[in-house]
Amino acid sequence: MANWIPLWVHKLSSPPNFYRFAGTLRPWALGLALLLGAIALYGGLVLAPADYQQGDAYRIIFIHVPCAWMGLFVYGVMAIASFISLVWRIKLAEVVAMESAPIGAAFTFITLCTGSLWGKPMWGTWWTWDARLTSELVLLFLYLGVIGLYHSFEDRRQGARAAAFLAIIGIINVPIVHFSVNWWNTLHQGSTVRLLGPSKMSGDMLWPLLTMMAATKFYYIASLFGRVRTDLLSLESGKDWVRQIAEAQGHAAAKQEGRR
Amino acid sequence: MSAFSWDSFIAMGGYAAYVWPAYAVFFIVLIADYVSPTLRRRRDLRELRARMARQSARQQRPPSAS
């Protein structure tokens, strides 16, 4: 490995170390996700006032927009991890890339479903082929393509390499999704929240949205770490550290059986 | 702000048929996403234990028995 990479990164990326690290962090990430999610839901569904134009239907925004952001964010992580896995052949990067795909697909699927449920009462249609909706659908297909390609090879590492290429090529779609509402005349509304400059949203609606955004980030960490742990165990199933875990869990299960 | 009432909360200003299914999709998909690797992991470990048991049984058997 390149010697400019700090030693602790090198150590952490060894499967047994990352397995332990992820196991320690995961409950905290899930706890934070649930706590922030509950606060955001209370703020969004109860405290925030109804919209003057859309009534209570706009409340779908508190899950629709955070999930849409996560769909793009997870794609970015997947593409970067894919790149690292192709260049340096780090097993952990490969696992992170391949296990990010189902999570990103889940977020994108939620975005499309909730958008459809929001579009029906507001636009009068479940679906329309405008730039934002179409590029978001392409995003879902890219995720499904990465998952499918990964599983279509007999050798998993070979599958991961092919899928990593697709993930990197597909990154072109991410800015298209993001800027589609500016580049084309779409039925979909423009962005309400801006990183730079003032948002076009009142504070009592904005804070639940941003809190949910944080909650979905922590959820991603929790879900990814669980998936990576599972994958590391099965990829390294011949190694001693995995055998020890299997034995320890077998003893725990046997003890529980005995108590019953 | 008016006092909180469950009925009006559930009604969502007439948009209950759109708002609640959206939240249901959100929770169902994320719960499925979270649970599936846990189940896969349990199955993998069970299979590994079975393989280890077969291996140790083969090793313990005296060579003359075969």
Short mmCIF file of C-alpha atoms in Angstrom, two decimals, chain A:
data_model
loop_
_atom_site.label_atom_id
_atom_site.label_comp_id
_atom_site.label_asym_id
_atom_site.label_seq_id
_atom_site.Cartn_x
_atom_site.Cartn_y
_atom_site.Cartn_z
CA MET A 1 0.00 0.00 0.00
CA ALA A 2 1.14 3.56 -0.62
CA ASN A 3 3.19 4.77 2.32
CA TRP A 4 1.52 8.16 2.65
CA ILE A 5 -1.56 6.46 4.05
CA PRO A 6 -1.35 6.77 7.85
CA LEU A 7 -0.68 3.62 9.82
CA TRP A 8 -3.97 3.73 11.70
CA VAL A 9 -5.93 3.68 8.43
CA HIS A 10 -3.93 0.65 7.39
CA LYS A 11 -4.62 -1.06 10.71
CA LEU A 12 -8.30 -0.18 10.75
CA SER A 13 -8.81 -1.52 7.25
CA SER A 14 -7.73 -5.02 8.26
CA PRO A 15 -10.96 -7.09 8.40
CA PRO A 16 -10.85 -8.27 12.06
CA ASN A 17 -10.05 -4.75 13.30
CA PHE A 18 -12.77 -3.13 11.25
CA TYR A 19 -15.21 -5.85 12.31
CA ARG A 20 -14.63 -4.95 15.96
CA PHE A 21 -14.59 -1.19 15.31
CA ALA A 22 -17.87 -1.34 13.37
CA GLY A 23 -19.45 -3.51 16.06
CA THR A 24 -18.64 -0.91 18.72
CA LEU A 25 -19.83 2.07 16.70
CA ARG A 26 -22.97 0.57 15.20
CA PRO A 27 -25.29 0.69 18.27
CA TRP A 28 -24.34 4.34 18.83
CA ALA A 29 -25.06 5.25 15.22
CA LEU A 30 -28.42 3.47 15.33
CA GLY A 31 -29.28 5.08 18.67
CA LEU A 32 -28.49 8.55 17.34
CA ALA A 33 -30.46 7.83 14.16
CA LEU A 34 -33.53 6.76 16.16
CA LEU A 35 -33.27 9.67 18.59
CA LEU A 36 -32.78 12.33 15.90
CA GLY A 37 -35.41 10.65 13.71
CA ALA A 38 -37.98 10.76 16.53
CA ILE A 39 -37.22 14.44 17.21
CA ALA A 40 -37.46 15.24 13.50
CA LEU A 41 -40.77 13.40 13.12
CA TYR A 42 -42.24 15.21 16.13
CA GLY A 43 -41.02 18.54 14.75
CA GLY A 44 -42.20 17.81 11.22
CA LEU A 45 -45.53 16.12 11.83
CA VAL A 46 -46.70 17.89 14.99
CA LEU A 47 -44.88 21.18 15.62
CA ALA A 48 -44.41 22.53 12.08
CA PRO A 49 -47.40 24.47 10.73
CA ALA A 50 -49.27 23.40 7.59
CA ASP A 51 -48.00 24.91 4.33
CA TYR A 52 -50.07 27.83 3.05
CA GLN A 53 -50.23 26.31 -0.45
CA GLN A 54 -49.95 22.55 0.04
CA GLY A 55 -51.70 22.11 3.41
CA ASP A 56 -50.50 19.03 5.28
CA ALA A 57 -49.45 17.14 2.14
CA TYR A 58 -46.08 18.93 2.20
CA ARG A 59 -45.16 16.94 5.35
CA ILE A 60 -43.92 14.17 3.03
CA ILE A 61 -40.92 16.49 2.50
CA PHE A 62 -39.44 15.45 5.87
CA ILE A 63 -38.68 11.98 4.52
CA HIS A 64 -38.67 12.61 0.75
CA VAL A 65 -35.86 15.17 0.68
CA PRO A 66 -33.52 13.54 3.24
CA CYS A 67 -33.87 10.21 1.38
CA ALA A 68 -33.19 11.94 -1.95
CA TRP A 69 -30.05 13.53 -0.49
CA MET A 70 -28.96 10.16 0.87
CA GLY A 71 -29.53 8.51 -2.50
CA LEU A 72 -26.93 10.87 -3.99
CA PHE A 73 -24.60 10.85 -0.96
CA VAL A 74 -24.48 7.05 -0.79
CA TYR A 75 -23.75 6.95 -4.52
CA GLY A 76 -20.80 9.26 -3.95
CA VAL A 77 -19.46 7.04 -1.16
CA MET A 78 -19.97 3.96 -3.32
CA ALA A 79 -18.11 5.50 -6.27
CA ILE A 80 -15.18 6.69 -4.11
CA ALA A 81 -14.91 3.29 -2.37
CA SER A 82 -15.09 1.61 -5.79
CA PHE A 83 -12.26 3.78 -7.05
CA ILE A 84 -10.12 2.96 -3.99
CA SER A 85 -10.87 -0.75 -4.36
CA LEU A 86 -9.82 -0.74 -8.01
CA VAL A 87 -6.63 1.26 -7.49
CA TRP A 88 -5.33 -0.16 -4.21
CA ARG A 89 -7.23 -3.48 -4.09
CA ILE A 90 -8.27 -2.92 -0.48
CA LYS A 91 -10.80 -5.56 0.50
CA LEU A 92 -12.58 -3.26 2.94
CA ALA A 93 -13.15 -0.59 0.26
CA GLU A 94 -14.63 -3.24 -2.00
CA VAL A 95 -17.02 -4.39 0.73
CA VAL A 96 -18.01 -0.81 1.58
CA ALA A 97 -18.76 -0.09 -2.09
CA MET A 98 -20.80 -3.25 -2.66
CA GLU A 99 -22.75 -2.98 0.59
CA SER A 100 -23.53 0.70 0.01
CA ALA A 101 -25.46 -0.19 -3.14
CA PRO A 102 -28.50 -1.84 -1.47
CA ILE A 103 -28.76 1.01 1.06
CA GLY A 104 -28.60 3.62 -1.68
CA ALA A 105 -31.17 1.66 -3.67
CA ALA A 106 -33.44 1.60 -0.60
CA PHE A 107 -33.17 5.38 -0.17
CA THR A 108 -33.76 6.00 -3.87
CA PHE A 109 -36.76 3.66 -3.88
CA ILE A 110 -38.24 5.53 -0.89
CA THR A 111 -37.60 8.84 -2.69
CA LEU A 112 -39.48 7.67 -5.79
CA CYS A 113 -42.40 6.19 -3.79
CA THR A 114 -42.84 9.17 -1.49
CA GLY A 115 -42.43 11.55 -4.43
CA SER A 116 -45.16 9.70 -6.25
CA LEU A 117 -47.43 9.88 -3.20
CA TRP A 118 -46.71 13.60 -2.99
CA GLY A 119 -47.12 14.20 -6.71
CA LYS A 120 -50.59 12.68 -6.94
CA PRO A 121 -52.42 15.26 -4.76
CA MET A 122 -50.21 18.21 -5.83
CA TRP A 123 -49.63 17.68 -9.57
CA GLY A 124 -52.54 15.32 -10.19
CA THR A 125 -50.31 12.53 -11.42
CA TRP A 126 -48.30 9.69 -9.85
CA TRP A 127 -45.56 9.92 -12.43
CA THR A 128 -44.31 12.15 -15.22
CA TRP A 129 -41.23 11.81 -17.41
CA ASP A 130 -39.61 15.07 -16.42
CA ALA A 131 -35.84 15.49 -15.97
CA ARG A 132 -35.75 15.16 -12.18
CA LEU A 133 -37.98 12.10 -11.95
CA THR A 134 -36.34 10.35 -14.90
CA SER A 135 -32.78 10.94 -13.66
CA GLU A 136 -33.80 9.70 -10.20
CA LEU A 137 -35.19 6.54 -11.80
CA VAL A 138 -31.89 6.14 -13.68
CA LEU A 139 -30.15 6.42 -10.28
CA LEU A 140 -32.24 3.51 -8.98
CA PHE A 141 -31.39 1.44 -12.08
CA LEU A 142 -27.69 2.22 -11.62
CA TYR A 143 -27.87 0.91 -8.07
CA LEU A 144 -29.72 -2.20 -9.22
CA GLY A 145 -27.18 -2.65 -12.02
CA VAL A 146 -24.28 -2.51 -9.54
CA ILE A 147 -26.02 -5.06 -7.27
CA GLY A 148 -26.89 -7.32 -10.21
CA LEU A 149 -23.42 -7.19 -11.75
CA TYR A 150 -21.82 -7.95 -8.39
CA HIS A 151 -23.93 -11.07 -7.96
CA SER A 152 -23.67 -12.28 -11.55
CA PHE A 153 -20.08 -13.50 -11.19
CA GLU A 154 -19.11 -16.85 -9.73
CA ASP A 155 -16.10 -15.21 -8.05
CA ARG A 156 -17.25 -12.46 -5.70
CA ARG A 157 -14.12 -10.36 -5.92
CA GLN A 158 -14.25 -10.43 -9.69
CA GLY A 159 -17.90 -9.39 -9.51
CA ALA A 160 -17.00 -6.56 -7.17
CA ARG A 161 -14.39 -5.30 -9.63
CA ALA A 162 -16.84 -5.25 -12.55
CA ALA A 163 -19.53 -3.59 -10.43
CA ALA A 164 -17.00 -0.99 -9.22
CA PHE A 165 -16.43 0.08 -12.84
CA LEU A 166 -20.15 0.55 -13.37
CA ALA A 167 -20.41 2.51 -10.11
CA ILE A 168 -17.64 4.89 -11.21
CA ILE A 169 -19.09 5.44 -14.68
CA GLY A 170 -22.56 6.03 -13.24
CA ILE A 171 -21.34 8.94 -11.09
CA ILE A 172 -22.10 11.13 -14.15
CA ASN A 173 -25.75 10.80 -13.22
CA VAL A 174 -25.32 12.35 -9.75
CA PRO A 175 -24.85 15.98 -10.89
CA ILE A 176 -27.57 15.41 -13.50
CA VAL A 177 -30.05 14.49 -10.74
CA HIS A 178 -28.94 17.41 -8.61
CA PHE A 179 -28.99 20.13 -11.27
CA SER A 180 -31.88 18.74 -13.34
CA VAL A 181 -34.32 21.24 -11.82
CA ASN A 182 -32.08 24.13 -12.93
CA TRP A 183 -31.01 22.82 -16.33
CA TRP A 184 -34.44 21.81 -17.58
CA ASN A 185 -37.91 23.12 -17.12
CA THR A 186 -39.36 20.53 -14.78
CA LEU A 187 -42.63 19.97 -13.01
CA HIS A 188 -40.57 19.16 -9.93
CA GLN A 189 -39.97 22.22 -7.79
CA GLY A 190 -36.50 23.71 -7.42
CA SER A 191 -34.39 23.22 -4.33
CA THR A 192 -35.73 24.82 -1.18
CA VAL A 193 -32.70 24.31 1.01
CA ARG A 194 -29.37 25.77 0.03
CA LEU A 195 -25.93 25.11 1.38
CA LEU A 196 -24.85 28.64 0.49
CA GLY A 197 -27.16 31.55 1.03
CA PRO A 198 -30.56 31.63 2.71
CA SER A 199 -33.00 28.74 2.35
CA LYS A 200 -36.48 29.38 1.00
CA MET A 201 -38.09 27.74 4.00
CA SER A 202 -39.17 28.97 7.42
CA GLY A 203 -37.21 27.84 10.47
CA ASP A 204 -39.93 25.71 12.03
CA MET A 205 -40.03 23.61 8.84
CA LEU A 206 -36.29 23.71 8.20
CA TRP A 207 -35.01 22.31 11.49
CA PRO A 208 -37.01 19.04 11.33
CA LEU A 209 -35.76 18.58 7.76
CA LEU A 210 -32.12 19.09 8.71
CA THR A 211 -32.54 16.88 11.80
CA MET A 212 -33.94 14.11 9.63
CA MET A 213 -31.01 14.58 7.27
CA ALA A 214 -28.64 13.95 10.19
CA ALA A 215 -30.75 10.95 11.29
CA THR A 216 -30.54 9.34 7.83
CA LYS A 217 -26.74 9.88 7.81
CA PHE A 218 -26.41 8.02 11.11
CA TYR A 219 -28.80 5.36 9.85
CA TYR A 220 -26.53 4.87 6.84
CA ILE A 221 -23.52 4.34 9.12
CA ALA A 222 -25.45 1.82 11.24
CA SER A 223 -26.80 -0.10 8.27
CA LEU A 224 -23.51 -0.03 6.35
CA PHE A 225 -21.50 -1.26 9.33
CA GLY A 226 -23.92 -4.15 9.90
CA ARG A 227 -23.69 -5.12 6.24
CA VAL A 228 -19.90 -4.79 6.15
CA ARG A 229 -19.57 -6.98 9.27
CA THR A 230 -21.73 -9.68 7.68
CA ASP A 231 -19.74 -9.53 4.45
CA LEU A 232 -16.34 -9.61 6.16
CA LEU A 233 -17.37 -12.75 8.05
CA SER A 234 -18.41 -14.56 4.89
CA LEU A 235 -15.42 -13.34 2.82
CA GLU A 236 -12.96 -14.43 5.51
CA SER A 237 -14.81 -17.53 6.69
CA GLY A 238 -11.66 -19.69 6.47
CA LYS A 239 -9.68 -17.42 8.79
CA ASP A 240 -9.11 -18.01 12.49
CA TRP A 241 -10.78 -14.83 13.75
CA VAL A 242 -14.05 -15.75 12.02
CA ARG A 243 -13.90 -19.32 13.36
CA GLN A 244 -13.47 -17.93 16.86
CA ILE A 245 -16.56 -15.74 16.46
CA ALA A 246 -18.56 -18.67 15.06
CA GLU A 247 -17.53 -20.84 18.00
CA ALA A 248 -18.27 -18.17 20.60
CA GLN A 249 -21.73 -17.59 19.12
CA GLY A 250 -22.32 -21.35 18.97
CA HIS A 251 -21.54 -21.67 22.68
CA ALA A 252 -23.84 -18.75 23.51
CA ALA A 253 -26.65 -20.31 21.47
CA ALA A 254 -26.10 -23.73 23.08
CA LYS A 255 -26.21 -22.18 26.55
CA GLN A 256 -29.51 -20.49 25.72
CA GLU A 257 -30.92 -23.78 24.43
CA GLY A 258 -29.87 -25.50 27.67
CA ARG A 259 -31.59 -22.89 29.82
CA ARG A 260 -34.92 -23.29 28.06
#
